[in-house]
Short mmCIF file of C-alpha atoms in Angstrom, two decimals:
data_model
loop_
_atom_site.label_atom_id
_atom_site.label_comp_id
_atom_site.label_asym_id
_atom_site.label_seq_id
_atom_site.Cartn_x
_atom_site.Cartn_y
_atom_site.Cartn_z
CA UNK U 1 93.12 -58.66 36.86
CA UNK U 2 91.71 -55.95 38.94
CA UNK U 3 93.14 -53.46 36.63
CA UNK U 4 91.33 -54.95 33.69
CA UNK U 5 87.83 -54.87 35.46
CA UNK U 6 88.48 -51.35 36.42
CA UNK U 7 89.17 -50.32 32.86
CA UNK U 8 86.02 -52.08 31.75
CA UNK U 9 83.89 -50.18 34.39
CA UNK U 10 85.46 -46.81 33.29
CA UNK U 11 84.55 -47.51 29.67
CA UNK U 12 80.98 -48.48 30.52
CA UNK U 13 80.40 -45.29 32.58
CA UNK U 14 81.90 -43.30 29.63
CA UNK U 15 79.58 -45.04 27.16
CA UNK U 16 76.52 -44.51 29.53
CA UNK U 17 77.62 -40.74 29.88
CA UNK U 18 77.68 -40.39 26.07
CA UNK U 19 74.24 -42.08 25.68
CA UNK U 20 72.81 -39.88 28.42
CA UNK U 21 74.22 -36.85 26.76
CA UNK U 22 72.85 -37.89 23.47
CA UNK U 23 69.26 -38.61 25.01
CA UNK U 24 69.21 -35.26 26.61
CA UNK U 25 70.29 -33.54 23.57
CA UNK U 26 67.71 -35.47 21.38
CA UNK U 27 65.01 -34.53 23.97
CA UNK U 28 65.91 -30.95 23.91
CA UNK U 29 65.97 -30.87 20.11
CA UNK U 30 62.69 -32.55 19.83
CA UNK U 31 61.14 -30.31 22.26
CA UNK U 32 62.51 -27.31 20.41
CA UNK U 33 61.12 -28.66 17.07
CA UNK U 34 57.65 -29.20 18.74
CA UNK U 35 57.72 -25.73 20.29
CA UNK U 36 58.74 -24.14 17.00
CA UNK U 37 55.92 -26.13 15.14
CA UNK U 38 53.47 -24.76 17.70
CA UNK U 39 54.66 -21.19 17.43
CA UNK U 40 54.43 -21.39 13.63
CA UNK U 41 50.91 -22.91 13.78
CA UNK U 42 49.81 -20.14 16.02
CA UNK U 43 51.50 -17.54 13.64
CA UNK U 44 49.97 -19.11 10.59
CA UNK U 45 46.43 -19.33 12.41
CA UNK U 46 46.74 -15.59 13.53
CA UNK U 47 47.90 -14.60 9.95
CA UNK U 48 44.89 -16.70 8.43
CA UNK U 49 42.53 -14.76 10.69
CA UNK U 50 44.01 -11.40 9.85
CA UNK U 51 43.29 -12.38 6.23
CA UNK U 52 39.86 -13.53 6.95
CA UNK U 53 39.16 -10.15 8.91
CA UNK U 54 40.48 -8.19 5.89
CA UNK U 55 38.18 -9.98 3.49
CA UNK U 56 35.15 -9.54 6.02
CA UNK U 57 35.78 -5.85 6.16
CA UNK U 58 36.00 -5.71 2.36
CA UNK U 59 32.63 -7.58 2.16
CA UNK U 60 31.12 -5.21 4.62
CA UNK U 61 32.17 -2.32 2.32
CA UNK U 62 30.55 -3.96 -0.53
CA UNK U 63 27.37 -4.57 1.46
CA UNK U 64 27.14 -0.87 2.34
CA UNK U 65 27.80 0.22 -1.28
CA UNK U 66 25.25 -2.30 -2.69
CA UNK U 67 22.61 -1.14 0.01
CA UNK U 68 23.11 2.54 -1.03
CA UNK U 69 22.15 1.65 -4.56
CA UNK U 70 18.42 1.79 -5.37
CA UNK U 71 19.17 0.02 -8.74
CA UNK U 72 21.08 -3.20 -8.49
CA UNK U 73 24.78 -2.84 -9.42
CA UNK U 74 25.80 -6.27 -11.00
CA UNK U 75 29.52 -5.56 -10.79
CA UNK U 76 29.28 -4.89 -7.11
CA UNK U 77 27.33 -7.95 -6.39
CA UNK U 78 29.63 -10.06 -8.46
CA UNK U 79 32.67 -8.87 -6.57
CA UNK U 80 30.95 -9.34 -3.43
CA UNK U 81 30.30 -13.01 -4.23
CA UNK U 82 33.91 -13.53 -5.27
CA UNK U 83 35.01 -12.33 -1.74
CA UNK U 84 32.66 -14.58 -0.20
CA UNK U 85 33.95 -17.48 -2.25
CA UNK U 86 37.57 -16.63 -1.11
CA UNK U 87 36.44 -16.70 2.42
CA UNK U 88 34.84 -19.95 2.19
CA UNK U 89 38.06 -21.44 0.69
CA UNK U 90 40.15 -19.78 3.32
CA UNK U 91 37.95 -21.28 6.17
CA UNK U 92 38.72 -25.07 4.98
CA UNK U 93 42.40 -24.33 3.70
CA UNK U 94 45.49 -25.64 5.31
CA UNK U 95 47.63 -23.55 7.60
CA UNK U 96 50.67 -23.14 5.36
CA UNK U 97 52.95 -20.31 4.23
CA UNK U 98 52.41 -20.93 0.60
CA UNK U 99 48.53 -21.11 1.06
CA UNK U 100 48.40 -17.82 3.02
CA UNK U 101 50.59 -16.04 0.53
CA UNK U 102 48.31 -17.15 -2.24
CA UNK U 103 45.26 -15.73 -0.32
CA UNK U 104 47.13 -12.45 0.61
CA UNK U 105 47.90 -12.11 -3.20
CA UNK U 106 44.20 -12.78 -4.06
CA UNK U 107 43.16 -10.22 -1.37
CA UNK U 108 45.50 -7.54 -2.75
CA UNK U 109 43.96 -8.01 -6.24
CA UNK U 110 40.46 -7.84 -4.81
CA UNK U 111 41.38 -4.70 -2.88
CA UNK U 112 42.55 -3.04 -5.90
CA UNK U 113 39.27 -4.17 -7.74
CA UNK U 114 37.23 -2.81 -4.92
CA UNK U 115 38.97 0.61 -4.87
CA UNK U 116 38.10 0.92 -8.64
CA UNK U 117 34.47 -0.30 -8.29
CA UNK U 118 33.74 1.87 -5.24
CA UNK U 119 35.25 5.01 -6.95
CA UNK U 120 33.09 4.23 -9.95
CA UNK U 121 30.17 3.77 -7.70
CA UNK U 122 30.82 7.05 -5.90
CA UNK U 123 30.88 8.72 -9.30
CA UNK U 124 27.68 7.06 -10.28
CA UNK U 125 25.96 8.33 -6.94
CA UNK U 126 27.11 11.97 -7.62
CA UNK U 127 25.62 11.63 -11.28
CA UNK U 128 22.47 9.93 -9.89
CA UNK U 129 22.22 12.67 -7.24
CA UNK U 130 22.54 15.37 -9.75
CA UNK U 131 19.96 13.64 -12.21
CA UNK U 132 17.57 13.31 -9.22
CA UNK U 133 17.95 16.98 -8.43
CA UNK U 134 17.25 17.69 -12.06
CA UNK U 135 14.24 15.27 -12.16
CA UNK U 136 12.89 16.87 -8.91
CA UNK U 137 13.16 20.21 -10.54
CA UNK U 138 11.49 18.94 -13.71
CA UNK U 139 8.73 17.37 -11.56
CA UNK U 140 8.15 20.67 -9.65
CA UNK U 141 7.74 22.39 -12.94
CA UNK U 142 5.32 19.67 -14.21
CA UNK U 143 3.55 19.86 -11.04
CA UNK U 144 3.26 23.66 -11.31
CA UNK U 145 2.01 23.25 -14.86
CA UNK U 146 -0.39 20.63 -13.91
CA UNK U 147 -1.78 22.82 -11.20
CA UNK U 148 -2.18 25.67 -13.81
CA UNK U 149 -3.76 23.26 -16.24
CA UNK U 150 -6.22 21.95 -13.68
CA UNK U 151 -6.88 25.65 -12.75
CA UNK U 152 -7.67 26.39 -16.30
CA UNK U 153 -9.79 23.29 -16.65
CA UNK U 154 -11.67 24.37 -13.53
CA UNK U 155 -12.11 27.82 -14.79
CA UNK U 156 -13.21 26.64 -18.22
CA UNK U 157 -15.77 24.11 -16.55
CA UNK U 158 -17.05 26.99 -14.36
CA UNK U 159 -17.29 29.22 -17.40
CA UNK U 160 -18.92 26.47 -19.43
CA UNK U 161 -21.45 25.89 -16.53
CA UNK U 162 -22.04 29.72 -16.43
CA UNK U 163 -22.58 29.82 -20.10
CA UNK U 164 -24.71 26.72 -19.93
CA UNK U 165 -26.91 28.23 -17.17
CA UNK U 166 -27.15 31.60 -19.02
CA UNK U 167 -28.34 29.90 -22.29
CA UNK U 168 -31.77 29.21 -20.93
CA UNK U 169 -34.94 31.09 -21.76
CA UNK U 170 -36.21 33.20 -19.11
CA UNK U 171 -39.68 34.74 -18.73
CA UNK U 172 -40.76 38.03 -17.12
CA UNK U 173 -44.05 39.84 -16.29
CA UNK U 174 -45.90 36.71 -15.50
CA UNK U 175 -49.54 37.60 -14.71
CA UNK U 176 -52.63 35.41 -14.19
CA UNK U 177 -56.20 35.94 -13.51
CA UNK U 178 -59.72 34.71 -14.07
CA UNK U 179 -61.79 35.62 -17.26
CA UNK U 180 -65.33 35.44 -18.42
CA UNK U 181 -65.62 34.34 -21.95
CA UNK U 182 -68.53 35.65 -23.98
CA UNK U 183 -70.11 33.87 -26.91
CA UNK U 184 -68.45 36.57 -29.20
CA UNK U 185 -65.04 35.54 -27.89
CA UNK U 186 -64.53 38.69 -25.80
CA UNK U 187 -62.73 38.20 -22.43
CA UNK U 188 -63.66 39.92 -19.28
CA UNK U 189 -61.19 39.72 -16.34
CA UNK U 190 -62.93 38.85 -13.11
CA UNK U 191 -61.90 37.92 -9.53
CA UNK U 192 -65.04 35.84 -8.91
CA UNK U 193 -64.56 32.05 -8.82
CA UNK U 194 -68.13 31.37 -9.63
CA UNK U 195 -68.10 33.51 -12.72
CA UNK U 196 -64.67 32.52 -14.07
CA UNK U 197 -64.66 30.37 -17.20
CA UNK U 198 -60.95 30.08 -17.47
CA UNK U 199 -57.59 31.31 -16.23
CA UNK U 200 -55.54 33.50 -18.54
CA UNK U 201 -51.96 33.82 -17.96
CA UNK U 202 -49.50 35.96 -19.92
CA UNK U 203 -45.68 36.33 -19.96
CA UNK U 204 -42.90 37.66 -21.94
CA UNK U 205 -40.13 35.50 -23.11
CA UNK U 206 -36.93 37.59 -22.56
CA UNK U 207 -34.33 38.00 -25.36
CA UNK U 208 -31.31 35.93 -24.80
CA UNK U 209 -28.63 35.97 -27.49
CA UNK U 210 -27.06 32.82 -26.04
CA UNK U 211 -30.22 30.71 -27.00
CA UNK U 212 -30.55 29.72 -30.60
CA UNK U 213 -33.61 30.60 -32.55
CA UNK U 214 -36.19 28.08 -33.37
CA UNK U 215 -39.21 26.22 -31.84
CA UNK U 216 -39.32 26.25 -28.09
CA UNK U 217 -41.48 25.09 -25.29
CA UNK U 218 -42.11 25.86 -21.63
CA UNK U 219 -44.23 24.01 -19.15
CA UNK U 220 -47.13 25.81 -17.33
CA UNK U 221 -48.44 24.60 -13.96
CA UNK U 222 -51.60 25.97 -12.39
CA UNK U 223 -52.39 25.07 -8.85
CA UNK U 224 -55.84 25.60 -7.39
CA UNK U 225 -56.38 26.36 -3.61
CA UNK U 226 -56.19 22.70 -2.86
CA UNK U 227 -52.78 22.29 -4.66
CA UNK U 228 -54.58 20.43 -7.54
CA UNK U 229 -52.96 20.70 -10.98
CA UNK U 230 -55.51 22.21 -13.37
CA UNK U 231 -55.76 21.72 -17.08
CA UNK U 232 -54.30 18.64 -18.78
CA UNK U 233 -52.47 17.49 -15.55
CA UNK U 234 -49.92 15.32 -17.37
CA UNK U 235 -46.53 14.25 -16.15
CA UNK U 236 -43.13 14.48 -17.72
CA UNK U 237 -39.74 13.29 -16.22
CA UNK U 238 -36.45 15.07 -16.36
CA UNK U 239 -33.65 12.95 -14.97
CA UNK U 240 -35.04 12.16 -11.46
CA UNK U 241 -37.54 14.99 -11.40
CA UNK U 242 -41.31 14.32 -12.34
CA UNK U 243 -43.31 17.43 -13.13
CA UNK U 244 -47.05 17.68 -13.27
CA UNK U 245 -48.09 20.36 -15.78
CA UNK U 246 -51.16 22.06 -16.98
CA UNK U 247 -50.17 22.72 -20.55
CA UNK U 248 -47.06 22.95 -22.80
CA UNK U 249 -46.71 26.49 -24.02
CA UNK U 250 -45.07 26.13 -27.58
CA UNK U 251 -43.74 29.10 -29.65
CA UNK U 252 -41.11 30.07 -32.16
CA UNK U 253 -38.31 31.94 -30.59
CA UNK U 254 -36.56 34.60 -32.80
CA UNK U 255 -33.93 36.11 -30.40
CA UNK U 256 -36.15 38.90 -29.37
CA UNK U 257 -38.72 39.49 -26.62
CA UNK U 258 -41.81 37.53 -27.32
CA UNK U 259 -45.21 38.02 -25.54
CA UNK U 260 -47.29 34.95 -24.83
CA UNK U 261 -50.81 34.32 -23.36
CA UNK U 262 -52.30 30.86 -22.62
CA UNK U 263 -55.63 29.69 -21.09
CA UNK U 264 -56.20 26.87 -18.48
CA UNK U 265 -59.66 25.54 -18.00
CA UNK U 266 -60.93 24.07 -14.90
CA UNK U 267 -61.51 20.37 -14.29
CA UNK U 268 -65.00 21.38 -12.71
CA UNK U 269 -65.98 24.67 -10.97
CA UNK U 270 -63.39 27.25 -9.83
CA UNK U 271 -62.75 27.17 -6.06
CA UNK U 272 -62.37 30.33 -3.90
CA UNK U 273 -58.92 30.95 -2.78
CA UNK U 274 -55.35 31.44 -3.89
CA UNK U 275 -54.04 30.10 -7.10
CA UNK U 276 -50.41 29.71 -8.09
CA UNK U 277 -48.99 29.74 -11.64
CA UNK U 278 -45.53 28.45 -12.29
CA UNK U 279 -43.50 28.46 -15.63
CA UNK U 280 -40.85 25.70 -16.09
CA UNK U 281 -38.09 25.42 -18.62
CA UNK U 282 -37.75 21.70 -18.32
CA UNK U 283 -37.23 21.10 -14.67
CA UNK U 284 -36.09 24.55 -13.95
CA UNK U 285 -38.68 27.00 -12.41
CA UNK U 286 -38.14 30.39 -14.32
CA UNK U 287 -41.31 32.32 -13.13
CA UNK U 288 -43.99 32.17 -10.71
CA UNK U 289 -46.98 34.28 -9.58
CA UNK U 290 -50.28 34.02 -7.67
CA UNK U 291 -53.64 35.61 -7.78
CA UNK U 292 -56.98 35.02 -5.74
CA UNK U 293 -60.46 34.32 -6.82
CA UNK U 294 -63.32 35.02 -4.35
#
């Protein structure tokens, strides 16, 4: 009887030992599987980050290339957008070997495309640089030509101004004095204010080949000692200049020296003192003289 109970206890112990061994083995295997899973996940996460870094570096290279182009390059921009799209997809993707292999494959394809695009971009930059150099050279020549043309315009303008200023009638030998007018029409010069009937002024219109022949006129202004304008004392305006004149001296100019004499009558009696005679060609003073009546 005792022998039977002993056998039962021995069998039970053996069974418990086997179960314990199985439990320990299962725990060890489960722990190993869990650790392997964690290690795989860590490696996949690390690999995913490496792919993300590669894509980010590639995007930066595109950003630099796009920023260096003054004119928008659609090919570079589209490639940059594809990289951004792949990065967005990678962020939300599952950490699996197949998924990462797919992203790696797409990355290599984009890498090859980038190498081609950047090589073409570098070629375009060189061509654009050569073109810019050529344009700069052309602009320099155009600027030099423009400066030369402007210089010619200035010289022509100055020459035209000189010709315009030169194409003006001038008077020389202006003389004026008081005269006594006899009934016979004879004129006798006098310096006496009380005896003077008129003021006689004479001048010569100088020959000027730049002035066309024809009817011309000059304005005569005679001022008495009180700066009163003698004669007609009428006004005429040239631009912003108003001229008071004694008479208009009209004559026919024939491109040669022409002697002219005019008479100015007083508005009353002549005063003693200094008289001034001015000759104007429009608003320009061309001759002046003075005399005294006592």
